[in-house]
Coordinates of C-alpha atoms in Angstrom, one line a residue:
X3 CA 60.3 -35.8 -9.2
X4 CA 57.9 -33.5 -11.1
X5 CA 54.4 -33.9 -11.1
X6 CA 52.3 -33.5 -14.7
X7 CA 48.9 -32.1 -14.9
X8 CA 46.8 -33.2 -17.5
X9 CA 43.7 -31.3 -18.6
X10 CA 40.5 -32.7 -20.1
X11 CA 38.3 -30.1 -21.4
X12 CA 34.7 -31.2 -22.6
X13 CA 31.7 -29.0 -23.5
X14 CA 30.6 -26.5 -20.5
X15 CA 26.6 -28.0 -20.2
X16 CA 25.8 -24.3 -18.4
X17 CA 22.5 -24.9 -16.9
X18 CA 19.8 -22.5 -15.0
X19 CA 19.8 -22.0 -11.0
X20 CA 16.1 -21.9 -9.5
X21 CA 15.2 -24.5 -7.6
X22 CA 15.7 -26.2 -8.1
X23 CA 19.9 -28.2 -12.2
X24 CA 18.9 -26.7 -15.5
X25 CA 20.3 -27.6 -19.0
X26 CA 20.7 -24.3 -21.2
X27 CA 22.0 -26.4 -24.1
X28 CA 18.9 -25.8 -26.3
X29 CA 19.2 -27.0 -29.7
X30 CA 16.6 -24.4 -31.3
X31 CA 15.3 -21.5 -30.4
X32 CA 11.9 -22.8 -29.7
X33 CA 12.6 -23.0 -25.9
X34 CA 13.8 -19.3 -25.4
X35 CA 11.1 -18.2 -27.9
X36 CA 8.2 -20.2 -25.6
X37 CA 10.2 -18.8 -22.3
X38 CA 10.0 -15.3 -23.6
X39 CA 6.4 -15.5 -24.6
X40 CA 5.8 -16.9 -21.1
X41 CA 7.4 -14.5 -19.2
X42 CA 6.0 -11.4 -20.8
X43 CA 2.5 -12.5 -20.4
X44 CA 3.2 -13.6 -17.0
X45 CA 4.7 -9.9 -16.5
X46 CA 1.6 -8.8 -18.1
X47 CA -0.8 -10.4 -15.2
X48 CA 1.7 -9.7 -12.2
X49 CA 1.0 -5.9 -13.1
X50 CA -2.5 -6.0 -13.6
X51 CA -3.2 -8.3 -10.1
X52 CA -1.2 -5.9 -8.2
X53 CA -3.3 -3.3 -9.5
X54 CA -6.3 -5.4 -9.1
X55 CA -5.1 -5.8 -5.8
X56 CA -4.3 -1.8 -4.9
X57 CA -7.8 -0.9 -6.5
X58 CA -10.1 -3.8 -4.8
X59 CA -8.3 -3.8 -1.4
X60 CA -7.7 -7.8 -1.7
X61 CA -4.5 -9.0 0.0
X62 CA -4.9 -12.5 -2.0
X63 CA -4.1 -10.5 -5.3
X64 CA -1.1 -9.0 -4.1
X65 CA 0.2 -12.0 -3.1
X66 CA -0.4 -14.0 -5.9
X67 CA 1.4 -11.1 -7.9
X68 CA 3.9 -11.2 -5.6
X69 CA 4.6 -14.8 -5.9
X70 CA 4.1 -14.3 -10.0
X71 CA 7.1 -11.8 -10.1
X72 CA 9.3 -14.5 -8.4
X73 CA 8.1 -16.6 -11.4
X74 CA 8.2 -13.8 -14.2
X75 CA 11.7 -13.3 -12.6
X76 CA 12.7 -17.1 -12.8
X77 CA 11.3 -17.0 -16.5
X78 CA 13.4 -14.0 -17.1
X79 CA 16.3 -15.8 -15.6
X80 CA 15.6 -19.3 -17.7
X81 CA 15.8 -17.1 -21.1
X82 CA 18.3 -14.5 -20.4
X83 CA 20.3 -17.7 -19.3
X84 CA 19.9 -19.5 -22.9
X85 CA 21.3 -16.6 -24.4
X86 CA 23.8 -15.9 -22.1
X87 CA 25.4 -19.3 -22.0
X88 CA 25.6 -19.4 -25.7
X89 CA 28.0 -16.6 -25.5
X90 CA 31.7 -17.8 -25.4
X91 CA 34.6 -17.2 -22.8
X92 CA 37.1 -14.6 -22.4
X93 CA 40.1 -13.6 -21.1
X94 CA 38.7 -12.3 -18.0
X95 CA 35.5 -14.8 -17.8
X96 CA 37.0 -17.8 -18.3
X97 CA 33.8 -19.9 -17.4
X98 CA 32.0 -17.5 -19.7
X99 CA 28.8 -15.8 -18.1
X100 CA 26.4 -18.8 -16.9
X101 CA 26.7 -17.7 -13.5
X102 CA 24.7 -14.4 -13.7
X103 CA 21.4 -16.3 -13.6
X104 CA 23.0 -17.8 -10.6
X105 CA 24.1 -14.4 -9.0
X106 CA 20.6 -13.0 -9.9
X107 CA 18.5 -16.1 -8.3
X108 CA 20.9 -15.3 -5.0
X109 CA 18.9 -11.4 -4.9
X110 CA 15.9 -12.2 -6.2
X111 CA 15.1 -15.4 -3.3
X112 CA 16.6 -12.7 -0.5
X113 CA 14.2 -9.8 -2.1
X114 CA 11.1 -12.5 -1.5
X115 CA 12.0 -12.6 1.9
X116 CA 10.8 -9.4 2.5
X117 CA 7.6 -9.6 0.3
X118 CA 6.4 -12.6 2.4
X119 CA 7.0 -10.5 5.4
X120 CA 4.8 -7.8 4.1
X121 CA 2.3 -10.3 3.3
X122 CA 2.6 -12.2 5.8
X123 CA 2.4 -8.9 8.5
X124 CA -0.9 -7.1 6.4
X125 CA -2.6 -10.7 6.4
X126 CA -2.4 -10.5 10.4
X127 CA -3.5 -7.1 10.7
X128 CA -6.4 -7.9 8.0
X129 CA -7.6 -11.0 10.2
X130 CA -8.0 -8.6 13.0
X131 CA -9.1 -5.6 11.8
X132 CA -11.1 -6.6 8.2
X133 CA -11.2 -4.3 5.5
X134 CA -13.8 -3.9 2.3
X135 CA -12.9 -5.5 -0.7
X136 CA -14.2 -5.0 -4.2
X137 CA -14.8 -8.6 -4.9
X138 CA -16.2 -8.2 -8.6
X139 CA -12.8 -6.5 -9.3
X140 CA -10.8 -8.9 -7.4
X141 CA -12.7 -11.7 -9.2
X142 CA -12.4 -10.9 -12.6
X143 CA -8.4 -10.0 -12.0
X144 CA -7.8 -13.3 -10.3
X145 CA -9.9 -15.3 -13.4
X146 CA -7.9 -13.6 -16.0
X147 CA -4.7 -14.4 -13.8
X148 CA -5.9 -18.0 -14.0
X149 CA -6.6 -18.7 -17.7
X150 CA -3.3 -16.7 -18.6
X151 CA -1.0 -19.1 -16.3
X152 CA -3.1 -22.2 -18.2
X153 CA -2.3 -20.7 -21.5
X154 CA 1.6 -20.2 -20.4
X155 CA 1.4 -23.8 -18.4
X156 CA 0.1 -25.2 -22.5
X157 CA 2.7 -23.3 -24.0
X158 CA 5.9 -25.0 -22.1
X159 CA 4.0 -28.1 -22.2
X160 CA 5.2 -30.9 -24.2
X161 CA 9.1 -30.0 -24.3
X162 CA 12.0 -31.8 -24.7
X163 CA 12.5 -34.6 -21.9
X164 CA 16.2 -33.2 -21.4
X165 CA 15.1 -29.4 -21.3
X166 CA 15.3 -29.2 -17.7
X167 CA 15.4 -25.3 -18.2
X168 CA 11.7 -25.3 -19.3
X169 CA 10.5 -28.1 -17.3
X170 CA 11.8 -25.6 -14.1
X171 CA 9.9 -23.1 -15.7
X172 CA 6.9 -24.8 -15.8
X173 CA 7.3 -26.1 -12.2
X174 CA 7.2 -22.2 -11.2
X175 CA 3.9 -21.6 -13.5
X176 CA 2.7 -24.4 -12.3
X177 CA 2.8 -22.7 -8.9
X178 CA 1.7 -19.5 -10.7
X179 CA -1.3 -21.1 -11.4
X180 CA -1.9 -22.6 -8.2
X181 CA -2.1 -18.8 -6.7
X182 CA -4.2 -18.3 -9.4
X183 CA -7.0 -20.9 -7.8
X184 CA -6.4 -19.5 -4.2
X185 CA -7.1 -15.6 -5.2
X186 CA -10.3 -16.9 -7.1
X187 CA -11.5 -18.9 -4.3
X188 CA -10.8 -16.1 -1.9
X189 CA -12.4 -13.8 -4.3
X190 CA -15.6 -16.1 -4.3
X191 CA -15.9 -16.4 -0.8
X192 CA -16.1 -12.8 -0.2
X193 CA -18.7 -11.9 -2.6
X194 CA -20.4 -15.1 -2.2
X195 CA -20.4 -15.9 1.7
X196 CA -19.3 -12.7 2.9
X197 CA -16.1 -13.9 4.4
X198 CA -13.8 -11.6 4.0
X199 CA -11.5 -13.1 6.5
X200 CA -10.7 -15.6 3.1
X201 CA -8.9 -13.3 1.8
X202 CA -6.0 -12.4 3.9
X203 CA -6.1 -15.8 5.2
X204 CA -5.6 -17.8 1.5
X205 CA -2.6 -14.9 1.3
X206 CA -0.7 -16.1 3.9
X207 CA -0.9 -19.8 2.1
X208 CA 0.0 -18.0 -1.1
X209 CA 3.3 -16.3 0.8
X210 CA 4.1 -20.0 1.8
X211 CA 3.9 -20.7 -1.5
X212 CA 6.4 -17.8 -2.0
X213 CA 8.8 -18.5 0.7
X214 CA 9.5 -22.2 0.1
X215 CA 10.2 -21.4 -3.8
X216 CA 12.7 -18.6 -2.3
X217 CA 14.0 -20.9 0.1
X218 CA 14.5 -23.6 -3.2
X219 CA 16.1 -20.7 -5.1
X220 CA 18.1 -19.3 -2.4
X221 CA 20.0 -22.4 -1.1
X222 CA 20.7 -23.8 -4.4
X223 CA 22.2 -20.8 -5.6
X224 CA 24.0 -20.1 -2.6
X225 CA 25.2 -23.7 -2.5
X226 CA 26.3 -22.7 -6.5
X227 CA 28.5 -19.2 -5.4
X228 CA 30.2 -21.2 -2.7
X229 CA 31.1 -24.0 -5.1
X230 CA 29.5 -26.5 -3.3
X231 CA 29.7 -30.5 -4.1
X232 CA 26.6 -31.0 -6.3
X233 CA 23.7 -32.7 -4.9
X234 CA 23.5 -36.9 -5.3
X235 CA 28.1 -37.1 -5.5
X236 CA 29.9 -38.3 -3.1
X237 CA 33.5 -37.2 -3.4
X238 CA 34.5 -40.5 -1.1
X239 CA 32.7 -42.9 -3.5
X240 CA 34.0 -40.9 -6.8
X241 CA 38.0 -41.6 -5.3
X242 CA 36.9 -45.2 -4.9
X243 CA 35.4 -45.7 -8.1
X244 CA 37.6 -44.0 -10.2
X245 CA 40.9 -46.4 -8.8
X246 CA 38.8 -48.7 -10.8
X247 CA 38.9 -47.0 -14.2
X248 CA 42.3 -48.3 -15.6
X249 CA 44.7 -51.5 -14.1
X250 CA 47.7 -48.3 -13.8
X251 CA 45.8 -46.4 -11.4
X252 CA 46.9 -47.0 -8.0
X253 CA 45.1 -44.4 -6.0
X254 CA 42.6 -41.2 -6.6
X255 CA 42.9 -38.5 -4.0
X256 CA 42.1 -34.7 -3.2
X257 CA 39.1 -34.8 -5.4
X258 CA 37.0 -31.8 -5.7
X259 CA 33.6 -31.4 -7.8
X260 CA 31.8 -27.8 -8.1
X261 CA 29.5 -26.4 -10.4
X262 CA 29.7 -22.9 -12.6
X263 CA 26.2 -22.6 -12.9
X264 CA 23.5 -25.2 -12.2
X265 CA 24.2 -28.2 -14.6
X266 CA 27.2 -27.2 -15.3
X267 CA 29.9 -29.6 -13.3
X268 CA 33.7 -29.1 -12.9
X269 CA 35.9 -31.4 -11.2
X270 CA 39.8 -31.9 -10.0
X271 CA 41.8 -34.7 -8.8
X272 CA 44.9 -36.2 -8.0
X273 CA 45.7 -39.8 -9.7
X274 CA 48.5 -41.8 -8.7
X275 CA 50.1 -44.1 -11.1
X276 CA 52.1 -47.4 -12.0
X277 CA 55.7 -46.5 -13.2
X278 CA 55.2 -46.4 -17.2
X279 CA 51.0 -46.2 -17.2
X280 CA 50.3 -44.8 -20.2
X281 CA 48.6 -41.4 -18.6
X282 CA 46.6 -41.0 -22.2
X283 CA 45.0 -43.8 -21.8
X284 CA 44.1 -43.3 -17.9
X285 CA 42.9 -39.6 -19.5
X286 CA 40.2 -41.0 -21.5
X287 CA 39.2 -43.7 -18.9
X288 CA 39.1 -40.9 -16.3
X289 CA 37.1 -38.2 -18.4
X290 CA 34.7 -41.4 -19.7
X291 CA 33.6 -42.4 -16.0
X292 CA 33.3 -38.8 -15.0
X293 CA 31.1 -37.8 -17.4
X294 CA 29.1 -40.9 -17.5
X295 CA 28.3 -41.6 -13.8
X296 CA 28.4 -38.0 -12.7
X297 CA 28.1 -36.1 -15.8
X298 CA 31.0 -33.8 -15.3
X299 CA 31.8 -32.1 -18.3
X300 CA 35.0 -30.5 -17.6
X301 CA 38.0 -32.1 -15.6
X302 CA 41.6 -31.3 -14.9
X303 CA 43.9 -34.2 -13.4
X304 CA 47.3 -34.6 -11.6
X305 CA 48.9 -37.6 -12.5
X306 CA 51.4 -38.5 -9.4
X307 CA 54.4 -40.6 -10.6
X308 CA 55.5 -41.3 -6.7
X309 CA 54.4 -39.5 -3.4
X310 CA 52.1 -36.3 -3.7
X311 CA 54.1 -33.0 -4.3
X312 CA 51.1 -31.4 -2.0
X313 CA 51.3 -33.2 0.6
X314 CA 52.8 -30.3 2.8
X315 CA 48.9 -28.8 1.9
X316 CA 47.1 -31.7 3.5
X317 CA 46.8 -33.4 -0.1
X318 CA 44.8 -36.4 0.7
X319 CA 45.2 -36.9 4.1
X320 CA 42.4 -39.6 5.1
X321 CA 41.2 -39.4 2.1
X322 CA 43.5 -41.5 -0.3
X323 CA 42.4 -44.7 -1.7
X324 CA 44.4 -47.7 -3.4
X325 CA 44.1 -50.6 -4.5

């Protein structure tokens, strides 16, 4: 007996990857306008720290510049991504191209890696061995660093509720600005007190800063290339709830659910059905549950008139659920 596939096809929600889902369905072009704003300043005040940071010797500028590229980047990543998923699919990207913010956040989180390492390593040496620092240069750099990431943190304030693409953004200038504070306090307690221990010591709390947003960006997007199950489904509770969606069904199995880009869910199953179950019907009911309860947006379903044609593949095995 032949099997029949049925294919529900909803609107790709193509969101952006760092880490932490993001929504790049933006109804205006107010969010990539405030995103691009943000990251060019934010670009802006990376260069001139790590120049403040070459010219007054302080380690705490470096790192905060350090950790605002992984932000300008993220920025980057949030606006390029708005524009990119807006393009449509073809032939040979049939998902169109949400997934190079994804394949971008996987280099950039491995790149930050080695920049804590550097930090982390100079910070040591520094601790030991203490060298001058120009703390009216590293001062001013570190207050203009400041009052730019609260002018970019005002900017992205006040967004849509459902713009999870600029709320992520500001999370990372949020933790821009945060770097900010640590560089000035470092930069105060050198010319102040005279300890210039501060400096490569608030450093190494500013690469921590680094390396768990890397760690964030790197194992969501990684859990995105291998087509992970999104977090907060559970693929044994969707086969048991969705048995429930119409009085035909008589079992789900062999459910998988994946994402293209972050936000952007796909999903596949097997249902079996009652001899003469309208499989329209059990379409709608299907595709209405999945995107409601676990906001899947694009689904393609098996119906299975009898026994599973894939069996011989391990279709279901342990995992089939009935009535």
């Amino acid at each position: 007996m032949a099997h029949h596939h049925a294919h529900s096809h909803a609107d790709h929600g193509h969101g952006h990857a760092h880490a932490h889902a993001h929504d790049h369905s933006h109804g205006a072009g107010g969010s990539e306008r405030k995103l691009l704003i943000a990251f060019v300043l934010t670009t802006v005040m990376l260069v001139a720290e790590a120049a403040g940071g070459l010219v007054s010797g302080s380690l705490a500028l470096l790192a905060d510049a350090g950790h605002m590229l992984v932000d300008a980047l993220a920025l980057l990543m949030a606006f390029l991504g708005a524009r990119f998923a807006a393009r449509p699919a073809d032939a040979r990207r049939t998902y169109g191209y949400g997934r190079i913010e994804v394949l971008a956040g996987f280099v950039n989180a491995l790149t930050q890696f080695a920049l804590v390492a550097f930090i982390v390593f100079e910070a040591v040496q520094r601790l030991f061995s203490p060298q001058p620092i120009l703390s009216g240069v590293m001062l001013a750099v570190a207050s203009l660093g400041l009052l730019a990431n609260v002018f970019v943190l005002r900017l992205l304030h006040g967004h849509d509720p459902d713009d999870v693409n600029v709320a992520g953004a500001s999370l990372h200038v949020l933790g821009d600005l945060l770097g900010s504070v640590a560089a000035v306090l470092a930069a105060l307690a050198v010319r102040w007190l005279d300890w210039t221990w501060a400096d490569p010591l608030l450093s190494i709390l500013v690469s921590l800063l680094i390396l768990r947003s890397a760690w964030s960006l790197l194992r969501r997007s990684g859990h995105i290339l291998l087509e992970g199950t999104p977090d907060g489904v559970d693929l044994a509770e969707i086969e048991k709830v969705l048995v429930t969606a119409d009085p035909g069904i008589t079992g789900v199995h062999h459910v998988h659910v994946w994402q293209v880009t972050a936000g952007s869910r796909m999903a596949t199953l097997h249902a079996e059905l009652q001899p003469g179950t309208d499989q329209a019907r059990v379409l709608r009911a299907l595709k209405t549950m999945l995107s409601e309860r676990w906001r899947v947006g694009h689904a393609t379903i098996q119906f299975d008139p009898g026994r599973c044609p894939d069996e011989l593949e391990g279709c279901g095995k342990g995992r089939s659920h009935a009535r």
